[in-house]
PDB file of C-alpha atoms in Angstrom:
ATOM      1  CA  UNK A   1      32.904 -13.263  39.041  1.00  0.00           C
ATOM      2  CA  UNK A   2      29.930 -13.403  37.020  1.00  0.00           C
ATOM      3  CA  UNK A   3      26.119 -13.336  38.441  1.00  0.00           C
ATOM      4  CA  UNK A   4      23.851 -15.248  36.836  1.00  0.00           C
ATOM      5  CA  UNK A   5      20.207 -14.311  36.143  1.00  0.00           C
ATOM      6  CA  UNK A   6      17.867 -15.639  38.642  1.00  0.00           C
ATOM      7  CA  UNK A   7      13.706 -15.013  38.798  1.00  0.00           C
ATOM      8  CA  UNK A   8      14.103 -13.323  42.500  1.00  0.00           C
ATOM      9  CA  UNK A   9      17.101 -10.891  40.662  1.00  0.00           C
ATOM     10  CA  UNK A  10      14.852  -9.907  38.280  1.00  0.00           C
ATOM     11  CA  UNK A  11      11.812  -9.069  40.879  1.00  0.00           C
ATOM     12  CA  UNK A  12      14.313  -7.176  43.122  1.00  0.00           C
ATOM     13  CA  UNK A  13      15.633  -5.304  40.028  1.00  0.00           C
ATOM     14  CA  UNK A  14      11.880  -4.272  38.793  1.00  0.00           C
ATOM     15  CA  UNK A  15      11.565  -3.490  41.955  1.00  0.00           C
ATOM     16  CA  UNK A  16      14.376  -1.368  42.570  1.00  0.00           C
ATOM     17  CA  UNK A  17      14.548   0.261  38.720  1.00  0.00           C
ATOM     18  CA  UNK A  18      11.125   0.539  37.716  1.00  0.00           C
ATOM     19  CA  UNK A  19       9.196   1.158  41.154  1.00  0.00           C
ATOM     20  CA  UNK A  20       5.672   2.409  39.146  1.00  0.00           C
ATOM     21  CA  UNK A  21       6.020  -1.275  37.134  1.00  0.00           C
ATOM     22  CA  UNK A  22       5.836  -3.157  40.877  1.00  0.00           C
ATOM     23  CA  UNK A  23       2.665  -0.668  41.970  1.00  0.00           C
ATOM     24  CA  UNK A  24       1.031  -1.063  39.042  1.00  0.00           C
ATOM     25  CA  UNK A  25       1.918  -5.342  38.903  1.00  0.00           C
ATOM     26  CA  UNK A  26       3.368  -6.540  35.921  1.00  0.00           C
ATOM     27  CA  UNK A  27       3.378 -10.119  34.194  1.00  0.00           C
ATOM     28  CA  UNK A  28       6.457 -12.053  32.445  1.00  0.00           C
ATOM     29  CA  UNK A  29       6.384 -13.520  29.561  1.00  0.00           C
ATOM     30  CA  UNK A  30       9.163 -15.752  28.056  1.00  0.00           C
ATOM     31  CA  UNK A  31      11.240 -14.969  24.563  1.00  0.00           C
ATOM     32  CA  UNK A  32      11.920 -17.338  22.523  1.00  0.00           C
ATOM     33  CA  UNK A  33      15.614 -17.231  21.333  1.00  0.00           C
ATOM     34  CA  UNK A  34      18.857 -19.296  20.615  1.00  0.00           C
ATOM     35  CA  UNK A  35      21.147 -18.768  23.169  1.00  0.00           C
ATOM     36  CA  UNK A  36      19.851 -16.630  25.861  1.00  0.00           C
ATOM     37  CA  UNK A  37      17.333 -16.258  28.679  1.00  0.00           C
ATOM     38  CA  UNK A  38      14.914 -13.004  28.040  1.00  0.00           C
ATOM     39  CA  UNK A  39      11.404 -12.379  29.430  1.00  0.00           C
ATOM     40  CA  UNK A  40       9.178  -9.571  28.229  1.00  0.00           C
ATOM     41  CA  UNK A  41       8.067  -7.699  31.405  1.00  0.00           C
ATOM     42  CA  UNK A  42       4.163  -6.542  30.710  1.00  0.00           C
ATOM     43  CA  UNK A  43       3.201  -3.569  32.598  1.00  0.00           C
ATOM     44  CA  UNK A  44      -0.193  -1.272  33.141  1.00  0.00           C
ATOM     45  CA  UNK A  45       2.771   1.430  32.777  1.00  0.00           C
ATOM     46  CA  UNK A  46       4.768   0.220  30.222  1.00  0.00           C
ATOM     47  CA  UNK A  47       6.967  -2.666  28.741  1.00  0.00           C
ATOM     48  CA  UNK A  48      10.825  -3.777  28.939  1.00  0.00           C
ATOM     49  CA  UNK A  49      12.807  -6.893  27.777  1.00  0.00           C
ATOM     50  CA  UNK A  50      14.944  -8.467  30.455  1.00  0.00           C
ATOM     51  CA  UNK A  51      17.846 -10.218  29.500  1.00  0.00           C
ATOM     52  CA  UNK A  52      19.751 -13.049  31.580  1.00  0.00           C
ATOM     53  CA  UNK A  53      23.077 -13.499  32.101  1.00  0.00           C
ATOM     54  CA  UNK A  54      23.944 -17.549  31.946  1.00  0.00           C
ATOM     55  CA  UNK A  55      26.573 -19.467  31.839  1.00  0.00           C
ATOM     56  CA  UNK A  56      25.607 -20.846  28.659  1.00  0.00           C
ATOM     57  CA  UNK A  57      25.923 -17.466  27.255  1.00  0.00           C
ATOM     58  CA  UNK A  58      29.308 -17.043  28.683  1.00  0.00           C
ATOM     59  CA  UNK A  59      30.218 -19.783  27.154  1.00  0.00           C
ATOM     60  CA  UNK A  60      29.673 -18.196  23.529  1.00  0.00           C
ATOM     61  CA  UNK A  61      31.315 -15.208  24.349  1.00  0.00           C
ATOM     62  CA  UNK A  62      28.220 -12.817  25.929  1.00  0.00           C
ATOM     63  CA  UNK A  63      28.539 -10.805  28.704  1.00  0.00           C
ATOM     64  CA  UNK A  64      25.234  -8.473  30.397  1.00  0.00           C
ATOM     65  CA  UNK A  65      27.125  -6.262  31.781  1.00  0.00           C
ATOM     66  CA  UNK A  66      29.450  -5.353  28.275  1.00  0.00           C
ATOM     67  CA  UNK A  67      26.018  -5.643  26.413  1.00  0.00           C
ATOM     68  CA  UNK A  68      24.801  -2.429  28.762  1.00  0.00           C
ATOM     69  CA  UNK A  69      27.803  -0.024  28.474  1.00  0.00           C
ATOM     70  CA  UNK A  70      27.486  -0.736  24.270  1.00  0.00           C
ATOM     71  CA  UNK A  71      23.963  -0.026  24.472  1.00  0.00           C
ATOM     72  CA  UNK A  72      24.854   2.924  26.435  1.00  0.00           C
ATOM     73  CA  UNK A  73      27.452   3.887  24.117  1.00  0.00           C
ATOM     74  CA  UNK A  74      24.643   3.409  21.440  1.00  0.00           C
ATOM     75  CA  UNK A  75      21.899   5.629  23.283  1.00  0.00           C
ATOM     76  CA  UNK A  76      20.008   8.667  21.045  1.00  0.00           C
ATOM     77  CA  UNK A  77      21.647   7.242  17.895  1.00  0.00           C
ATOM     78  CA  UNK A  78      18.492   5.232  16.594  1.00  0.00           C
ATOM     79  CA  UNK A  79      20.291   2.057  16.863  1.00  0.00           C
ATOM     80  CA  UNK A  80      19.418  -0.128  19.524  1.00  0.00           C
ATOM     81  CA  UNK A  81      16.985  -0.098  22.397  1.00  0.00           C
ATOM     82  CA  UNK A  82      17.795   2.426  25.113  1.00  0.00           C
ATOM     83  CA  UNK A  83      19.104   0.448  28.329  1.00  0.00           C
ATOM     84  CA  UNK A  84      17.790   1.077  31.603  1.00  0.00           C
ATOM     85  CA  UNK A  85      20.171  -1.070  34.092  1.00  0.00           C
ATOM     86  CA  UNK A  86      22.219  -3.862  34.558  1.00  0.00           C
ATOM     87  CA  UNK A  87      22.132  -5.601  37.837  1.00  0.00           C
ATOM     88  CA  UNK A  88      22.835  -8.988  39.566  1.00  0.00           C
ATOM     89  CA  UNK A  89      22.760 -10.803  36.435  1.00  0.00           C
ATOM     90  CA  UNK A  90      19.609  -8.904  34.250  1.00  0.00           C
ATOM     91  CA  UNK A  91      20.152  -6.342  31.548  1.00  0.00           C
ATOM     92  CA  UNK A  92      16.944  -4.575  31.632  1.00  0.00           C
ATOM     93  CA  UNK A  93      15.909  -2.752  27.951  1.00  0.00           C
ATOM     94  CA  UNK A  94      13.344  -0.754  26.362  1.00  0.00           C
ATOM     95  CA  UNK A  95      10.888  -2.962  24.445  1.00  0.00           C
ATOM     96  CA  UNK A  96      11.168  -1.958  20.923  1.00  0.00           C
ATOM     97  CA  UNK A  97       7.576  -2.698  19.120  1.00  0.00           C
ATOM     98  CA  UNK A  98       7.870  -3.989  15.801  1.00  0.00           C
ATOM     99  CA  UNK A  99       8.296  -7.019  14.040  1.00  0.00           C
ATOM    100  CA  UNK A 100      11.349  -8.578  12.368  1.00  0.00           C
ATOM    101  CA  UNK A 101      12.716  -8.704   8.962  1.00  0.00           C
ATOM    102  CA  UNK A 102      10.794 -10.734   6.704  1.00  0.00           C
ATOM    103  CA  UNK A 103      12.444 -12.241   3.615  1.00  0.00           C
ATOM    104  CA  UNK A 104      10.705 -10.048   1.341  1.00  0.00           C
ATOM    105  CA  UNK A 105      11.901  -7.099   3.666  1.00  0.00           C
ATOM    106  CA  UNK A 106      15.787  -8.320   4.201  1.00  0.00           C
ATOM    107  CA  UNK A 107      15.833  -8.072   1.160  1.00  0.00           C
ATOM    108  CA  UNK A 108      14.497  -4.851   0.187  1.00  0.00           C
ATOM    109  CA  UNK A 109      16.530  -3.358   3.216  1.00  0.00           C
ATOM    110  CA  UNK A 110      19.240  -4.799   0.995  1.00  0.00           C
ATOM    111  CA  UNK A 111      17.979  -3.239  -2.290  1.00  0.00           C
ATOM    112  CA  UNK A 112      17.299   0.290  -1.035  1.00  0.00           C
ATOM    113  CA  UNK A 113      20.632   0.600   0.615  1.00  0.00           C
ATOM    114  CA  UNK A 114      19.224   0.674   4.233  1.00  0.00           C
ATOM    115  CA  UNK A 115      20.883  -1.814   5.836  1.00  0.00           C
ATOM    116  CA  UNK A 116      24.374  -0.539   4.433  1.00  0.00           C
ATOM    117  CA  UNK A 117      23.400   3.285   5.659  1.00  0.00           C
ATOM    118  CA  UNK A 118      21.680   1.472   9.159  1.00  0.00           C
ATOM    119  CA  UNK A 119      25.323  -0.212   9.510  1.00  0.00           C
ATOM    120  CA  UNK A 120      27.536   2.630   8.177  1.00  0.00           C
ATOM    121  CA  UNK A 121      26.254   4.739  10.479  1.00  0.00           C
ATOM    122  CA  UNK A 122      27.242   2.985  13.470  1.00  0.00           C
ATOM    123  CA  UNK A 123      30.669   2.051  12.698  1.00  0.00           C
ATOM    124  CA  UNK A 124      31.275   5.872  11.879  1.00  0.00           C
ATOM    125  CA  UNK A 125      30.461   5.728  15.845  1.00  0.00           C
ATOM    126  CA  UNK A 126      32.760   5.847  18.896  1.00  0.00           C
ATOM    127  CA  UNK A 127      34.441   2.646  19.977  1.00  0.00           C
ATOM    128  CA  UNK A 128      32.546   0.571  22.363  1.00  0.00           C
ATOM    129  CA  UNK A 129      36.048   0.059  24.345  1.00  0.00           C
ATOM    130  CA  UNK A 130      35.888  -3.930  24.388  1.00  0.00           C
ATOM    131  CA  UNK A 131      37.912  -4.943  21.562  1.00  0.00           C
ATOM    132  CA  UNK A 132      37.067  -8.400  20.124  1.00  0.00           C
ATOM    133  CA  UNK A 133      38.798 -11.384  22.261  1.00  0.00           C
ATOM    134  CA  UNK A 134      38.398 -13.602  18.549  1.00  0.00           C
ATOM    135  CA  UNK A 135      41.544 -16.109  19.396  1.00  0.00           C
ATOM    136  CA  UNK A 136      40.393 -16.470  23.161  1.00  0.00           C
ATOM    137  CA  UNK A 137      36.729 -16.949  21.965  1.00  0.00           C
ATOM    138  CA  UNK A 138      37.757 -19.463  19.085  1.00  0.00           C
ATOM    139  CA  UNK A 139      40.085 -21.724  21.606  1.00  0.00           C
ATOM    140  CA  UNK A 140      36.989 -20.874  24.307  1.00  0.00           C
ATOM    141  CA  UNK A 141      34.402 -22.650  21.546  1.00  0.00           C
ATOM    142  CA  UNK A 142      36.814 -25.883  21.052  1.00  0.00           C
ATOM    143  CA  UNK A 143      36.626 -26.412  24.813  1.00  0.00           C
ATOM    144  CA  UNK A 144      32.670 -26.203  25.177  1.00  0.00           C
ATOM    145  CA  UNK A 145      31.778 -28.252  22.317  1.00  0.00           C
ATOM    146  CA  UNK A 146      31.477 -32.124  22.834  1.00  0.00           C
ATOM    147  CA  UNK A 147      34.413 -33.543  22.944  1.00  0.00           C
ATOM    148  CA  UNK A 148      33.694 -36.487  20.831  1.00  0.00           C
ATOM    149  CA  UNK A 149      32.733 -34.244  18.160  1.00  0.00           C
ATOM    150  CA  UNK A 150      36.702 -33.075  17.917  1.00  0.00           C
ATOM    151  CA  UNK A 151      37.404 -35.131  14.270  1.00  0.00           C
ATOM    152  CA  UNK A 152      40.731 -34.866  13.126  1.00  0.00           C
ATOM    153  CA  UNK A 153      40.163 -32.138  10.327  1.00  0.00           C
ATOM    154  CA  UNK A 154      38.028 -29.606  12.600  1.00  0.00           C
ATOM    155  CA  UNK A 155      41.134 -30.078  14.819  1.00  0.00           C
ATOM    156  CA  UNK A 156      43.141 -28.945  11.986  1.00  0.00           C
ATOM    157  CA  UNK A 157      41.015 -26.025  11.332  1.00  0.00           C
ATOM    158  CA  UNK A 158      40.926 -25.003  15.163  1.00  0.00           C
ATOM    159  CA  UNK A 159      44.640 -25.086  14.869  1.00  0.00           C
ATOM    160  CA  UNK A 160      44.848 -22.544  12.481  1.00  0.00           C
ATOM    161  CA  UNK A 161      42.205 -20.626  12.905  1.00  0.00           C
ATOM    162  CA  UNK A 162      44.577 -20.316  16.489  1.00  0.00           C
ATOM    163  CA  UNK A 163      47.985 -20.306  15.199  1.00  0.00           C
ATOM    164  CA  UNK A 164      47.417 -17.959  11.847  1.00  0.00           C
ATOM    165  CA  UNK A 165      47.616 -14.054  12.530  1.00  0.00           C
ATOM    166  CA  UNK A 166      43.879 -12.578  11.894  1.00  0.00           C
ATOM    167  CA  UNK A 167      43.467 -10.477   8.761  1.00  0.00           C
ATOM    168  CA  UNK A 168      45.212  -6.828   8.669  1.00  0.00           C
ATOM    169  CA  UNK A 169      42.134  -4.643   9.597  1.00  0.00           C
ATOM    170  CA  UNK A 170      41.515  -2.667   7.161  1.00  0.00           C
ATOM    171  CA  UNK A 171      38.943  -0.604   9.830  1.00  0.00           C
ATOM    172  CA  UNK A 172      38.309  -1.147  13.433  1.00  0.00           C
ATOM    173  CA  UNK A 173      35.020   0.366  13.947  1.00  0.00           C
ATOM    174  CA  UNK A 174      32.084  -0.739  16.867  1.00  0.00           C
ATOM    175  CA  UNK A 175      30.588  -3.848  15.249  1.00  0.00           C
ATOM    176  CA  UNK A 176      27.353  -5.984  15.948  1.00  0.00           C
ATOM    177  CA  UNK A 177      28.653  -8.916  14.660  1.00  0.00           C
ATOM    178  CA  UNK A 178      24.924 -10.922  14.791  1.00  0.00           C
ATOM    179  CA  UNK A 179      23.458  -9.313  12.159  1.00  0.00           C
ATOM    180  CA  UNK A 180      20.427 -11.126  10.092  1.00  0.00           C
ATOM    181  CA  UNK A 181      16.567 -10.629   9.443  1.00  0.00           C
ATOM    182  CA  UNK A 182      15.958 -12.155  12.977  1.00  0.00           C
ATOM    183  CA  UNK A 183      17.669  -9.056  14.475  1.00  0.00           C
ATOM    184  CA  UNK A 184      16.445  -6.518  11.902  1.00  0.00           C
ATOM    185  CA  UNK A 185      13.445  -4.640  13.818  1.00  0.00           C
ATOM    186  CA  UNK A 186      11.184  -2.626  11.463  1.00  0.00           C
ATOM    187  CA  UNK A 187       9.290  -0.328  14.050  1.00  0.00           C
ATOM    188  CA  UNK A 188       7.350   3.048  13.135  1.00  0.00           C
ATOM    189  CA  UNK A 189      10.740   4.963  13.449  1.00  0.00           C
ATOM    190  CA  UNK A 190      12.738   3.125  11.086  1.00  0.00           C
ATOM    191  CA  UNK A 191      14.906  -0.125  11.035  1.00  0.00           C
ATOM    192  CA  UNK A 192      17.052  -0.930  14.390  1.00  0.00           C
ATOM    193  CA  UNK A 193      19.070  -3.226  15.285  1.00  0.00           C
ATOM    194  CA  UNK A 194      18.337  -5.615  18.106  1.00  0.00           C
ATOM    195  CA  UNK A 195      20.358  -8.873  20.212  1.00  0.00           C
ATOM    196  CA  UNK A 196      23.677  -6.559  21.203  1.00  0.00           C
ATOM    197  CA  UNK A 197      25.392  -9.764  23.394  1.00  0.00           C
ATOM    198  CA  UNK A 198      27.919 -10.148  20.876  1.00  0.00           C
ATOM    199  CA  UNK A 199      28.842  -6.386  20.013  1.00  0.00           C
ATOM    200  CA  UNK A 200      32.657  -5.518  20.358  1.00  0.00           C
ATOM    201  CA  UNK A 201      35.739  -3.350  18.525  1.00  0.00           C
ATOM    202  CA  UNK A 202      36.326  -5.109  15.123  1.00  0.00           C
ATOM    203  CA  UNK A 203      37.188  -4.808  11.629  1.00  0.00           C
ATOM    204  CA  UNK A 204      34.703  -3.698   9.380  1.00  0.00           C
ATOM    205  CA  UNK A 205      35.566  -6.812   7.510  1.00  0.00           C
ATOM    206  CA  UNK A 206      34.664  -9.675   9.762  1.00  0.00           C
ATOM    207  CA  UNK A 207      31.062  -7.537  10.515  1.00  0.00           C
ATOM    208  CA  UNK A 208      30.300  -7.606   6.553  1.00  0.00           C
ATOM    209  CA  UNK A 209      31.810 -11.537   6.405  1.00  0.00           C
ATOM    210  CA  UNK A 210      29.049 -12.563   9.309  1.00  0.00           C
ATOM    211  CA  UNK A 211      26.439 -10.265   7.697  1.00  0.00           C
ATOM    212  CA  UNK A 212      26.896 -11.927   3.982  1.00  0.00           C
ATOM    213  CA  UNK A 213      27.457 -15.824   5.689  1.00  0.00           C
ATOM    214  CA  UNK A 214      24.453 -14.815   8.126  1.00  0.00           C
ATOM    215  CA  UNK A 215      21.834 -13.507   6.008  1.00  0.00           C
ATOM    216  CA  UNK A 216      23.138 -15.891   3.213  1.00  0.00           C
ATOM    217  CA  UNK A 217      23.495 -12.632   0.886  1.00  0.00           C
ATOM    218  CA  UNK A 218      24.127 -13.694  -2.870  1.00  0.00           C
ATOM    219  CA  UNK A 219      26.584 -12.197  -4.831  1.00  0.00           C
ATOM    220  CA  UNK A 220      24.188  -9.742  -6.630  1.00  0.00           C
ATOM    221  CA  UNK A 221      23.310  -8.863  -3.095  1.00  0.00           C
ATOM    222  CA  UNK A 222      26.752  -8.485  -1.721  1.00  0.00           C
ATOM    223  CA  UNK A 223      28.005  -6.111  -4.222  1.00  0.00           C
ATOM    224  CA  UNK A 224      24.838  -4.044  -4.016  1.00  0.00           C
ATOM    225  CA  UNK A 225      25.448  -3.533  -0.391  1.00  0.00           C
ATOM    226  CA  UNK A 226      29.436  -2.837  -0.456  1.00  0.00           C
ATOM    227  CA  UNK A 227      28.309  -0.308  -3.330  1.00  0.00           C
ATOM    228  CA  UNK A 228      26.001   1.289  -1.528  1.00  0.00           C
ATOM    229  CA  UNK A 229      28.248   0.628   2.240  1.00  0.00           C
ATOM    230  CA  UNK A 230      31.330   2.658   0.168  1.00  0.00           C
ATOM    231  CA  UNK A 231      29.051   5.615  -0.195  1.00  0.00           C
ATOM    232  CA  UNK A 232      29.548   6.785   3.440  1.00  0.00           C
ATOM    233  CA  UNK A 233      33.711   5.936   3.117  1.00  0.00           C
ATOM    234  CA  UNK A 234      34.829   8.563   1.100  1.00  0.00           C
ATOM    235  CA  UNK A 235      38.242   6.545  -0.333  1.00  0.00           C
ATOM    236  CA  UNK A 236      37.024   2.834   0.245  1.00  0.00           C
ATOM    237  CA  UNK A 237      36.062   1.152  -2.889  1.00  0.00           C
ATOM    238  CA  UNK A 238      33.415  -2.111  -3.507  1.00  0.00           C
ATOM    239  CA  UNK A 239      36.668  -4.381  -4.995  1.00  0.00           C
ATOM    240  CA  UNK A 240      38.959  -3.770  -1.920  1.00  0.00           C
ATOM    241  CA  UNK A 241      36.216  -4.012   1.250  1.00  0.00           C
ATOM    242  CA  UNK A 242      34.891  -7.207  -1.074  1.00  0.00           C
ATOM    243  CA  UNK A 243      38.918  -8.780  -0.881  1.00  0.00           C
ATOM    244  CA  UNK A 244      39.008  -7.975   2.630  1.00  0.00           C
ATOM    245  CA  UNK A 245      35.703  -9.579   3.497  1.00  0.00           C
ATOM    246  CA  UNK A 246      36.809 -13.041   1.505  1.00  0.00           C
ATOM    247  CA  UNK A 247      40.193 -12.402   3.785  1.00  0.00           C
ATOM    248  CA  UNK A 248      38.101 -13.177   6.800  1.00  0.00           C
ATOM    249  CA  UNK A 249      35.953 -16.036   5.429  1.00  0.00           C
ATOM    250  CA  UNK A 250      37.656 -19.302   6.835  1.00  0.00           C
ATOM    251  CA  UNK A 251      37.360 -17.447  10.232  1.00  0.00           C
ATOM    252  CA  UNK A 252      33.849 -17.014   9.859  1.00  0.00           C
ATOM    253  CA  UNK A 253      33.101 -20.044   8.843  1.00  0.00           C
ATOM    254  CA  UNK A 254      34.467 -21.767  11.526  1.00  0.00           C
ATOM    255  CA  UNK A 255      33.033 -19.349  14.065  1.00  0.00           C
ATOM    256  CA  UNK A 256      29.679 -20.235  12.917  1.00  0.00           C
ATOM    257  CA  UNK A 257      30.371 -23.680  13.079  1.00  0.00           C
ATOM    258  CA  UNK A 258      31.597 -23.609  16.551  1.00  0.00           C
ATOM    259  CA  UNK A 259      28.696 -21.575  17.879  1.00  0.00           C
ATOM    260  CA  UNK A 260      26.565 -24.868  16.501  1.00  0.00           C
ATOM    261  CA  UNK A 261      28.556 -27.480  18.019  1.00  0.00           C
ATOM    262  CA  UNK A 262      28.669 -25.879  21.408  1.00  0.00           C
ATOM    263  CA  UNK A 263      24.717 -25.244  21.546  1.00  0.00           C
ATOM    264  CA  UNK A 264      24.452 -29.014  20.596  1.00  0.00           C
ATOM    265  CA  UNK A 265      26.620 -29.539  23.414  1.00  0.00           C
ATOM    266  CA  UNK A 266      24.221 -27.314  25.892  1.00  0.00           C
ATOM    267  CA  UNK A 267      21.153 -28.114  24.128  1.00  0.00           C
ATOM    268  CA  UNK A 268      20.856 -31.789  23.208  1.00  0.00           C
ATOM    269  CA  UNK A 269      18.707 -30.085  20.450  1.00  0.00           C
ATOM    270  CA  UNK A 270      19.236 -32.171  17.025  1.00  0.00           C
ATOM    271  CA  UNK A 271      18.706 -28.557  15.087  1.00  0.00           C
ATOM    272  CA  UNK A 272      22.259 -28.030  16.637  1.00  0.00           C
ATOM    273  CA  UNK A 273      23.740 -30.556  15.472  1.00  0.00           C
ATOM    274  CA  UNK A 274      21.834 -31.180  11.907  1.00  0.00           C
ATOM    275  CA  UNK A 275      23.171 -27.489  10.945  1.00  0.00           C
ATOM    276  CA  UNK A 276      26.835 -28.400  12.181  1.00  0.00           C
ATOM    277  CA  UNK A 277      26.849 -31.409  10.281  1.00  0.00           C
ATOM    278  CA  UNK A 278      25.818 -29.234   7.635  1.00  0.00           C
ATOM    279  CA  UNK A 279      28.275 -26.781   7.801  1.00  0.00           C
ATOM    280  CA  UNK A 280      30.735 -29.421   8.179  1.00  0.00           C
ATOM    281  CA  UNK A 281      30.050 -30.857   4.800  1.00  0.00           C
ATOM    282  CA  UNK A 282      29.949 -27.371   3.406  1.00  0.00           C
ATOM    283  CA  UNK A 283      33.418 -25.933   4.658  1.00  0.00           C
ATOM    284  CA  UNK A 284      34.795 -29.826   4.182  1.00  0.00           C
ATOM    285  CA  UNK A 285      35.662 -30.398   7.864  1.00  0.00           C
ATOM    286  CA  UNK A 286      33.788 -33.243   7.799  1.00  0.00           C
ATOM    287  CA  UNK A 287      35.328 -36.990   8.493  1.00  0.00           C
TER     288      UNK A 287
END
């Protein structure tokens, strides 16, 4: 059964994991994000991020405890922030300083090949060993979202998105699979790669899909990435990773969507559901 994060979990675990933090004292300090609870824990001695687990969270598909053993997996590659623990509900990270992606440095990352070497690089990695659960999350999404939200045609699209076999993968690598400027750290060691709570086994394909629909890549920008992405595949070519990343489109799409309409669900937040409407219109789900 899952525990879920609770403030006296989190002082027992400082406690217990970081013993100079509770001599020294410490202060928390809340981060703002979409769909999860983190606090940045300020120390005399150092800093660390503390993230939740909730039942929101599970809800989308994020697990703590799988987020630590791929961070894990991830340690002294220059990835991700080193982990420290997982306990009774709190993943507990290094703090990475830095700031996030800009616009202006998206897409230079994008330019100078960066991002493409940054994600190369780690699905040349080791499997994570937690294959994707896609059908079980998509059928998981239709029963969170609000239920009088189900219109006829995005009940059509959950059908298939269920009852079609997924794309052949042309790769199955370790994916992030929430990759945008918001998760783009540039800190004085280089770019990494931050928000792990969706990471699983995947094809390449769906990662670069997210990544394009995510960071809302043109199509000068797409091709410069695959070009520069195909440099570290000797044998994969820009044409045939750009077929097999329009082979996993309709999934994506209605991923994203889904992720909308059940945080409008958990939220009440109209940002929620002014983007799904949005989407709606744009995929032509809408009724």
């Amino acid at each position: 059964m899952a525990r879920y994060a609770s403030s006296e979990a989190l002082n027992a675990l400082l406690q217990q994991a970081l013993p100079a933090v509770a001599t020294a004292g410490f202060h928390l300090q809340p981060i703002n994000g979409l769909s999860h609870q983190s606090w940045l824990v300020a120390s005399p001695v150092g800093m660390w991020l503390a993230r939740g687990e909730t039942p929101q969270g599970r809800q989308l598909g994020t697990s703590r405890q799988r987020e630590f053993q791929v961070l894990r997996k991830l340690s002294g590659q220059s990835l991700a922030p080193r982990p420290v623990c997982w306990r009774e509900g709190w993943l507990l990270v290094e703090w990475l300083a830095g700031e996030p992606a800009n616009t202006r440095q998206f897409a230079q990352s994008l330019a100078q090949g960066q991002l493409a070497a940054l994600m190369a690089r780690l699905h040349h990695g080791p499997r994570y060993g937690y294959p994707l659960p896609l059908k079980r999350l998509m059928a998981q999404h239709w029963q969170h979202m609000d239920p009088a939200r189900r219109s006829p045609r995005l009940m059509r699209a959950c059908q298939r998105v269920i009852n079609k076999p997924l794309p052949t993968p042309l790769l199955i690598a370790p994916l992030h699979l929430d990759v945008h400027p918001g998760n783009l750290l540039c800190t004085n060691k280089g770019w990494r790669l931050i928000d792990w709570e969706y990471a699983a086994d995947g094809d390449i394909g769906l990662e670069l899909a997210l990544l394009f629909r995510g960071g809302e890549l043109n199509d000068a920008q797409q091709q410069d990435f695959l070009q520069a992405y195909c440099q570290y595949w000797p044998g994969l070519c820009p044409t045939s990773l750009r077929r097999q990343v329009a082979r996993w489109q309709y999934w994506v799409d209605y991923l994203v969507l889904m992720w909308f309409e059940v945080r409008w669900r958990q939220t009440g937040e109209a940002y929620y559901r002014q983007t799904a409407n949005a989407l709606r219109d744009t995929t032509g789900w809408s009724d």
